[in-house]
Coordinates of C-alpha atoms in Angstrom, one line a residue:
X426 CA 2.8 24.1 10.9
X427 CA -0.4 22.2 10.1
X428 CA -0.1 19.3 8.3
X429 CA -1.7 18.8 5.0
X430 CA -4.8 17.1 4.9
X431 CA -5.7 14.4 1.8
X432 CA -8.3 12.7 0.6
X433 CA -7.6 9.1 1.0
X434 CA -10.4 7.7 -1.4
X435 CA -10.8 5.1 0.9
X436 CA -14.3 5.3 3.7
X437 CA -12.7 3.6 6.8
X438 CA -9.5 5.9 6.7
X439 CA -11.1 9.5 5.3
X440 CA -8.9 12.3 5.0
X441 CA -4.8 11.4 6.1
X442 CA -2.0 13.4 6.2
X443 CA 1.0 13.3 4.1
X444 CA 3.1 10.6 5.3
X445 CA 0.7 8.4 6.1
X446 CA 1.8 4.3 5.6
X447 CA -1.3 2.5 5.6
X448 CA -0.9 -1.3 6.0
X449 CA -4.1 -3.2 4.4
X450 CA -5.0 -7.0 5.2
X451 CA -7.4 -8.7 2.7
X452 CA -8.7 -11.9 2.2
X453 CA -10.0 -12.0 -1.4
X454 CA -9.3 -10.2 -4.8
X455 CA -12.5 -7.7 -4.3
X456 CA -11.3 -6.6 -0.9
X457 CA -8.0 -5.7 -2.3
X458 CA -9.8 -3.7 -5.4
X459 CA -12.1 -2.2 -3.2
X460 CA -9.5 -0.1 -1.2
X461 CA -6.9 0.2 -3.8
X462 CA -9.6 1.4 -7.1
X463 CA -10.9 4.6 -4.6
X464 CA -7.5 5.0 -3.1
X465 CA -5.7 5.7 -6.7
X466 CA -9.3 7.5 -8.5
X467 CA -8.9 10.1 -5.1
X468 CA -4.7 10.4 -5.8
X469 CA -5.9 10.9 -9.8
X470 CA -8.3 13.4 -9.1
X471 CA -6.2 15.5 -6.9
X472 CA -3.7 16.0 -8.6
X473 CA -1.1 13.9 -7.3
X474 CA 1.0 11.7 -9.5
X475 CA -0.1 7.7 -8.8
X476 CA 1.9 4.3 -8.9
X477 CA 0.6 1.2 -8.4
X478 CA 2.7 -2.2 -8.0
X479 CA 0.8 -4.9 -8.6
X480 CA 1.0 -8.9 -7.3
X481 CA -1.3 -11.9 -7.5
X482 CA -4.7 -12.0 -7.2
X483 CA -4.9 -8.5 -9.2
X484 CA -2.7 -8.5 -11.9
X485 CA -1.9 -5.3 -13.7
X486 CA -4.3 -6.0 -16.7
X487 CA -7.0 -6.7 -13.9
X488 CA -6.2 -3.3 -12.2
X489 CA -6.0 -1.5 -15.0
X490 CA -9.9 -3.0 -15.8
X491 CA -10.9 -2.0 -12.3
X492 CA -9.5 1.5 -12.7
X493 CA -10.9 1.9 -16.3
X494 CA -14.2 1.3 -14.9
X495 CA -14.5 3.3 -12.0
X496 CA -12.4 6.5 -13.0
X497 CA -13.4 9.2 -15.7
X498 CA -10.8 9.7 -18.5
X499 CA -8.4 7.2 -17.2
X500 CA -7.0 7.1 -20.6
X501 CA -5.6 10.8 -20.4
X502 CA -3.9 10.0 -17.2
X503 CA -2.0 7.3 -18.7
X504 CA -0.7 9.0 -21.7
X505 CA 0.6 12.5 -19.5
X506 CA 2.4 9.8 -17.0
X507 CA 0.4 10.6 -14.1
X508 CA -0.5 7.0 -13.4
X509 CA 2.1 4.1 -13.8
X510 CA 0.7 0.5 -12.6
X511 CA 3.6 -2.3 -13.2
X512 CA 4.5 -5.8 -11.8
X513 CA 5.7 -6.6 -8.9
X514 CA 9.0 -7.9 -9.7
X515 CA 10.5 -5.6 -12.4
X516 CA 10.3 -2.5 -9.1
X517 CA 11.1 -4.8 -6.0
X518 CA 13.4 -7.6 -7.0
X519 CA 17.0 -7.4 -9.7
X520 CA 17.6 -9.7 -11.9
X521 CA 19.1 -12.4 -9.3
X522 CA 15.4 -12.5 -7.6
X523 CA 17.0 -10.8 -4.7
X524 CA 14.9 -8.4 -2.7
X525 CA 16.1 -4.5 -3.8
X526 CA 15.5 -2.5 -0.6
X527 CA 17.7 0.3 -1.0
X528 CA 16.9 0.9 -4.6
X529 CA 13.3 1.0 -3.9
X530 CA 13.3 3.3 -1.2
X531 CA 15.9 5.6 -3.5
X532 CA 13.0 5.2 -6.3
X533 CA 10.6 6.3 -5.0
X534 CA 12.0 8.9 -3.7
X535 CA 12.7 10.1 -7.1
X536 CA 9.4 9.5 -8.1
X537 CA 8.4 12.4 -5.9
X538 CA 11.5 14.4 -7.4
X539 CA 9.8 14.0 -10.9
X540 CA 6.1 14.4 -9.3
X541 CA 7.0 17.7 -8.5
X542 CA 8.7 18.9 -10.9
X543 CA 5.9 18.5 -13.5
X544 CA 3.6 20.0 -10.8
X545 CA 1.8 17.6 -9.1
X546 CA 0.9 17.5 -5.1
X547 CA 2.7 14.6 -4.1
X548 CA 3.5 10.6 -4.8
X549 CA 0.5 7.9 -3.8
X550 CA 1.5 4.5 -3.8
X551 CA 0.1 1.2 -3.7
X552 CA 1.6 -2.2 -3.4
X553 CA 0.8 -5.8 -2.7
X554 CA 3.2 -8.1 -0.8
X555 CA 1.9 -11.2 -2.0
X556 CA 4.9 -12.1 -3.8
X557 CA 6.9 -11.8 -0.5
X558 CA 8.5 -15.5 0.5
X559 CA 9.2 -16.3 3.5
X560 CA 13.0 -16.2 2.3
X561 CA 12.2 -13.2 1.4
X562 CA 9.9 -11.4 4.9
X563 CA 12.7 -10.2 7.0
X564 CA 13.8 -8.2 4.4
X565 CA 10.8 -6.7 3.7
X566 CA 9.6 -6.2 7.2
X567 CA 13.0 -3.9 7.1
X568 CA 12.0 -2.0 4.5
X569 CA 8.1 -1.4 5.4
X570 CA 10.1 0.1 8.8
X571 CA 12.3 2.1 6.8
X572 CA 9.9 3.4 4.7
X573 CA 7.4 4.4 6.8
X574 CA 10.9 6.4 8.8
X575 CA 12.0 7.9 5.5
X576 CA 8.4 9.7 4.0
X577 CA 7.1 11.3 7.2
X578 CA 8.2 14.7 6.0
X579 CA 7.0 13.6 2.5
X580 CA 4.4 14.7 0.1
X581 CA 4.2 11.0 0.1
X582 CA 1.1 8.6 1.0
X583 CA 1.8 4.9 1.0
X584 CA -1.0 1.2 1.0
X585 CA 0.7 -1.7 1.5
X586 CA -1.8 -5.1 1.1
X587 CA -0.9 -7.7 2.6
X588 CA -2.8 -11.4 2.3
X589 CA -3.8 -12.4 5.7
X590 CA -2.6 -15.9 5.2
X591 CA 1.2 -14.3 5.3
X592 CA 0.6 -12.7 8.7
X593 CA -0.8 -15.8 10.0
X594 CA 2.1 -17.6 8.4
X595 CA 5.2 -15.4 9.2
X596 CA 3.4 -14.4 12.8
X597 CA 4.6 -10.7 12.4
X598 CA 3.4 -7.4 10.3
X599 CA 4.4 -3.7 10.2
X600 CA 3.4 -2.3 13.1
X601 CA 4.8 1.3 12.4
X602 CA 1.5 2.2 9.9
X603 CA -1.6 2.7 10.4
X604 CA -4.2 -0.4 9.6
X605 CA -7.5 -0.6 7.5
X606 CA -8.6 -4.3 7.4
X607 CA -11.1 -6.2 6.8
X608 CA -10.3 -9.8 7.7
X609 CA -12.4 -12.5 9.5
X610 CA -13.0 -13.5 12.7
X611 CA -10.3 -15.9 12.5
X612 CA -7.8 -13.1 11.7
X613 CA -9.2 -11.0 14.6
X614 CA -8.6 -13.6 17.1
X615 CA -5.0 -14.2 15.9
X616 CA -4.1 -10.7 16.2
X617 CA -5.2 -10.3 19.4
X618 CA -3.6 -13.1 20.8
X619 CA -0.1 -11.9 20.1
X620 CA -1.6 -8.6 21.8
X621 CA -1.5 -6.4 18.6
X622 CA -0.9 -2.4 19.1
X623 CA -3.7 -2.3 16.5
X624 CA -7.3 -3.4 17.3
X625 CA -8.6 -5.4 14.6
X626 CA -12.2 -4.7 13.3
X627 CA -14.0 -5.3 9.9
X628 CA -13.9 -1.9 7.2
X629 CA -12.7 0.4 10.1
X630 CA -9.4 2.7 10.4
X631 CA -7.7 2.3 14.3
X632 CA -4.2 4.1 14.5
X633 CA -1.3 2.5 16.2
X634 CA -2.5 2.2 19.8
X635 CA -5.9 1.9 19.6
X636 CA -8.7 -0.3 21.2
X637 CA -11.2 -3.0 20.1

């Protein structure tokens, strides 16, 4: 069967299909903004039901002011529900601080219970993994793996951002997505010395196994 084809909102990657995981490296507050405010205005407008988890350096009150400006009657998809953006730690972590894996993944799998149920497309997502310590990475890295394994069938689109600093600190990312990034030069040369399945250039979409 053909797969689905969405708009993703977002110029490097165009139109994806459902179960696309998109992992995003930024630098800077605008760079995450400018991939995540077209990525949720294109899930809005097409009728697909929107959550976005937000960490340092774009707060939820600073997302929420990006949004406001750049999509028409954002108000009216906050009060049907269609849009939920929330902190970081009140989805990913419990109340110990610990890292909640399994009850993410079940989440957000019910979100795209409730999505369609009141009739929308599908579930698009957006997180940043800023908050992720290195206590904290392994974990994670687990769960990016598992989730990009458990929404391939899904009406389910997923962006994770992720500051460049942490893959240059932890010296690993998911590999299992897809990649938009826009990093520096200094960023390109790391990648490619650790031989990266992704080729690395600035505000262009290469699927696992492509070429600089």
């Amino acid at each position: 069967m053909e797969q689905e084809i969405r708009d993703s909102g977002v110029v490097p990657l165009g139109g994806v299909p459902w179960g696309t995981h998109v992992c995003h490296f930024y630098e800077t507050k605008d760079e995450v903004l400018e991939i995540l405010v077209p990525y949720s205005r294109a899930g809005l407008e097409n009728e697909e039901y929107c959550v976005w988890v937000c960490s340092d350096p774009v707060g939820v009150e600073e997302a929420l002011d990006a949004l406001q400006e750049a999509v028409p009657g954002l108000q009216e998809y906050l009060e049907t529900g269609q849009l939920e953006v929330v902190r970081f730690d009140g989805w990913y972590l419990r109340p110990d601080g610990s890292f909640a894996a399994e009850e993410v993944l079940r989440r957000w799998k019910m979100k795209l219970v409730q999505a369609r149920a009141a009739g929308y497309q599908g579930v698009r997502l957006a997180g940043n993994a800023s908050w992720v310590e290195s206590r904290l990475w392994k974990a994670f890295e687990d769960y990016e793996a598992s989730l990009s394994g458990s929404i391939g069938k899904d009406n389910i689109l997923v962006v994770c951002s992720y500051p460049s600093s942490q893959v240059r600190t932890y010296r690993s990312w998911p590999r299992d997505s897809a990649c938009v990034l826009k990093p520096r030069t200094t960023m390109r040369r790391f990648l490619r010395r650790f031989q990266t399945t992704v080729a690395v250039t600035t505000s262009r979409l290469f699927p696992r196994g492509g070429t600089a």
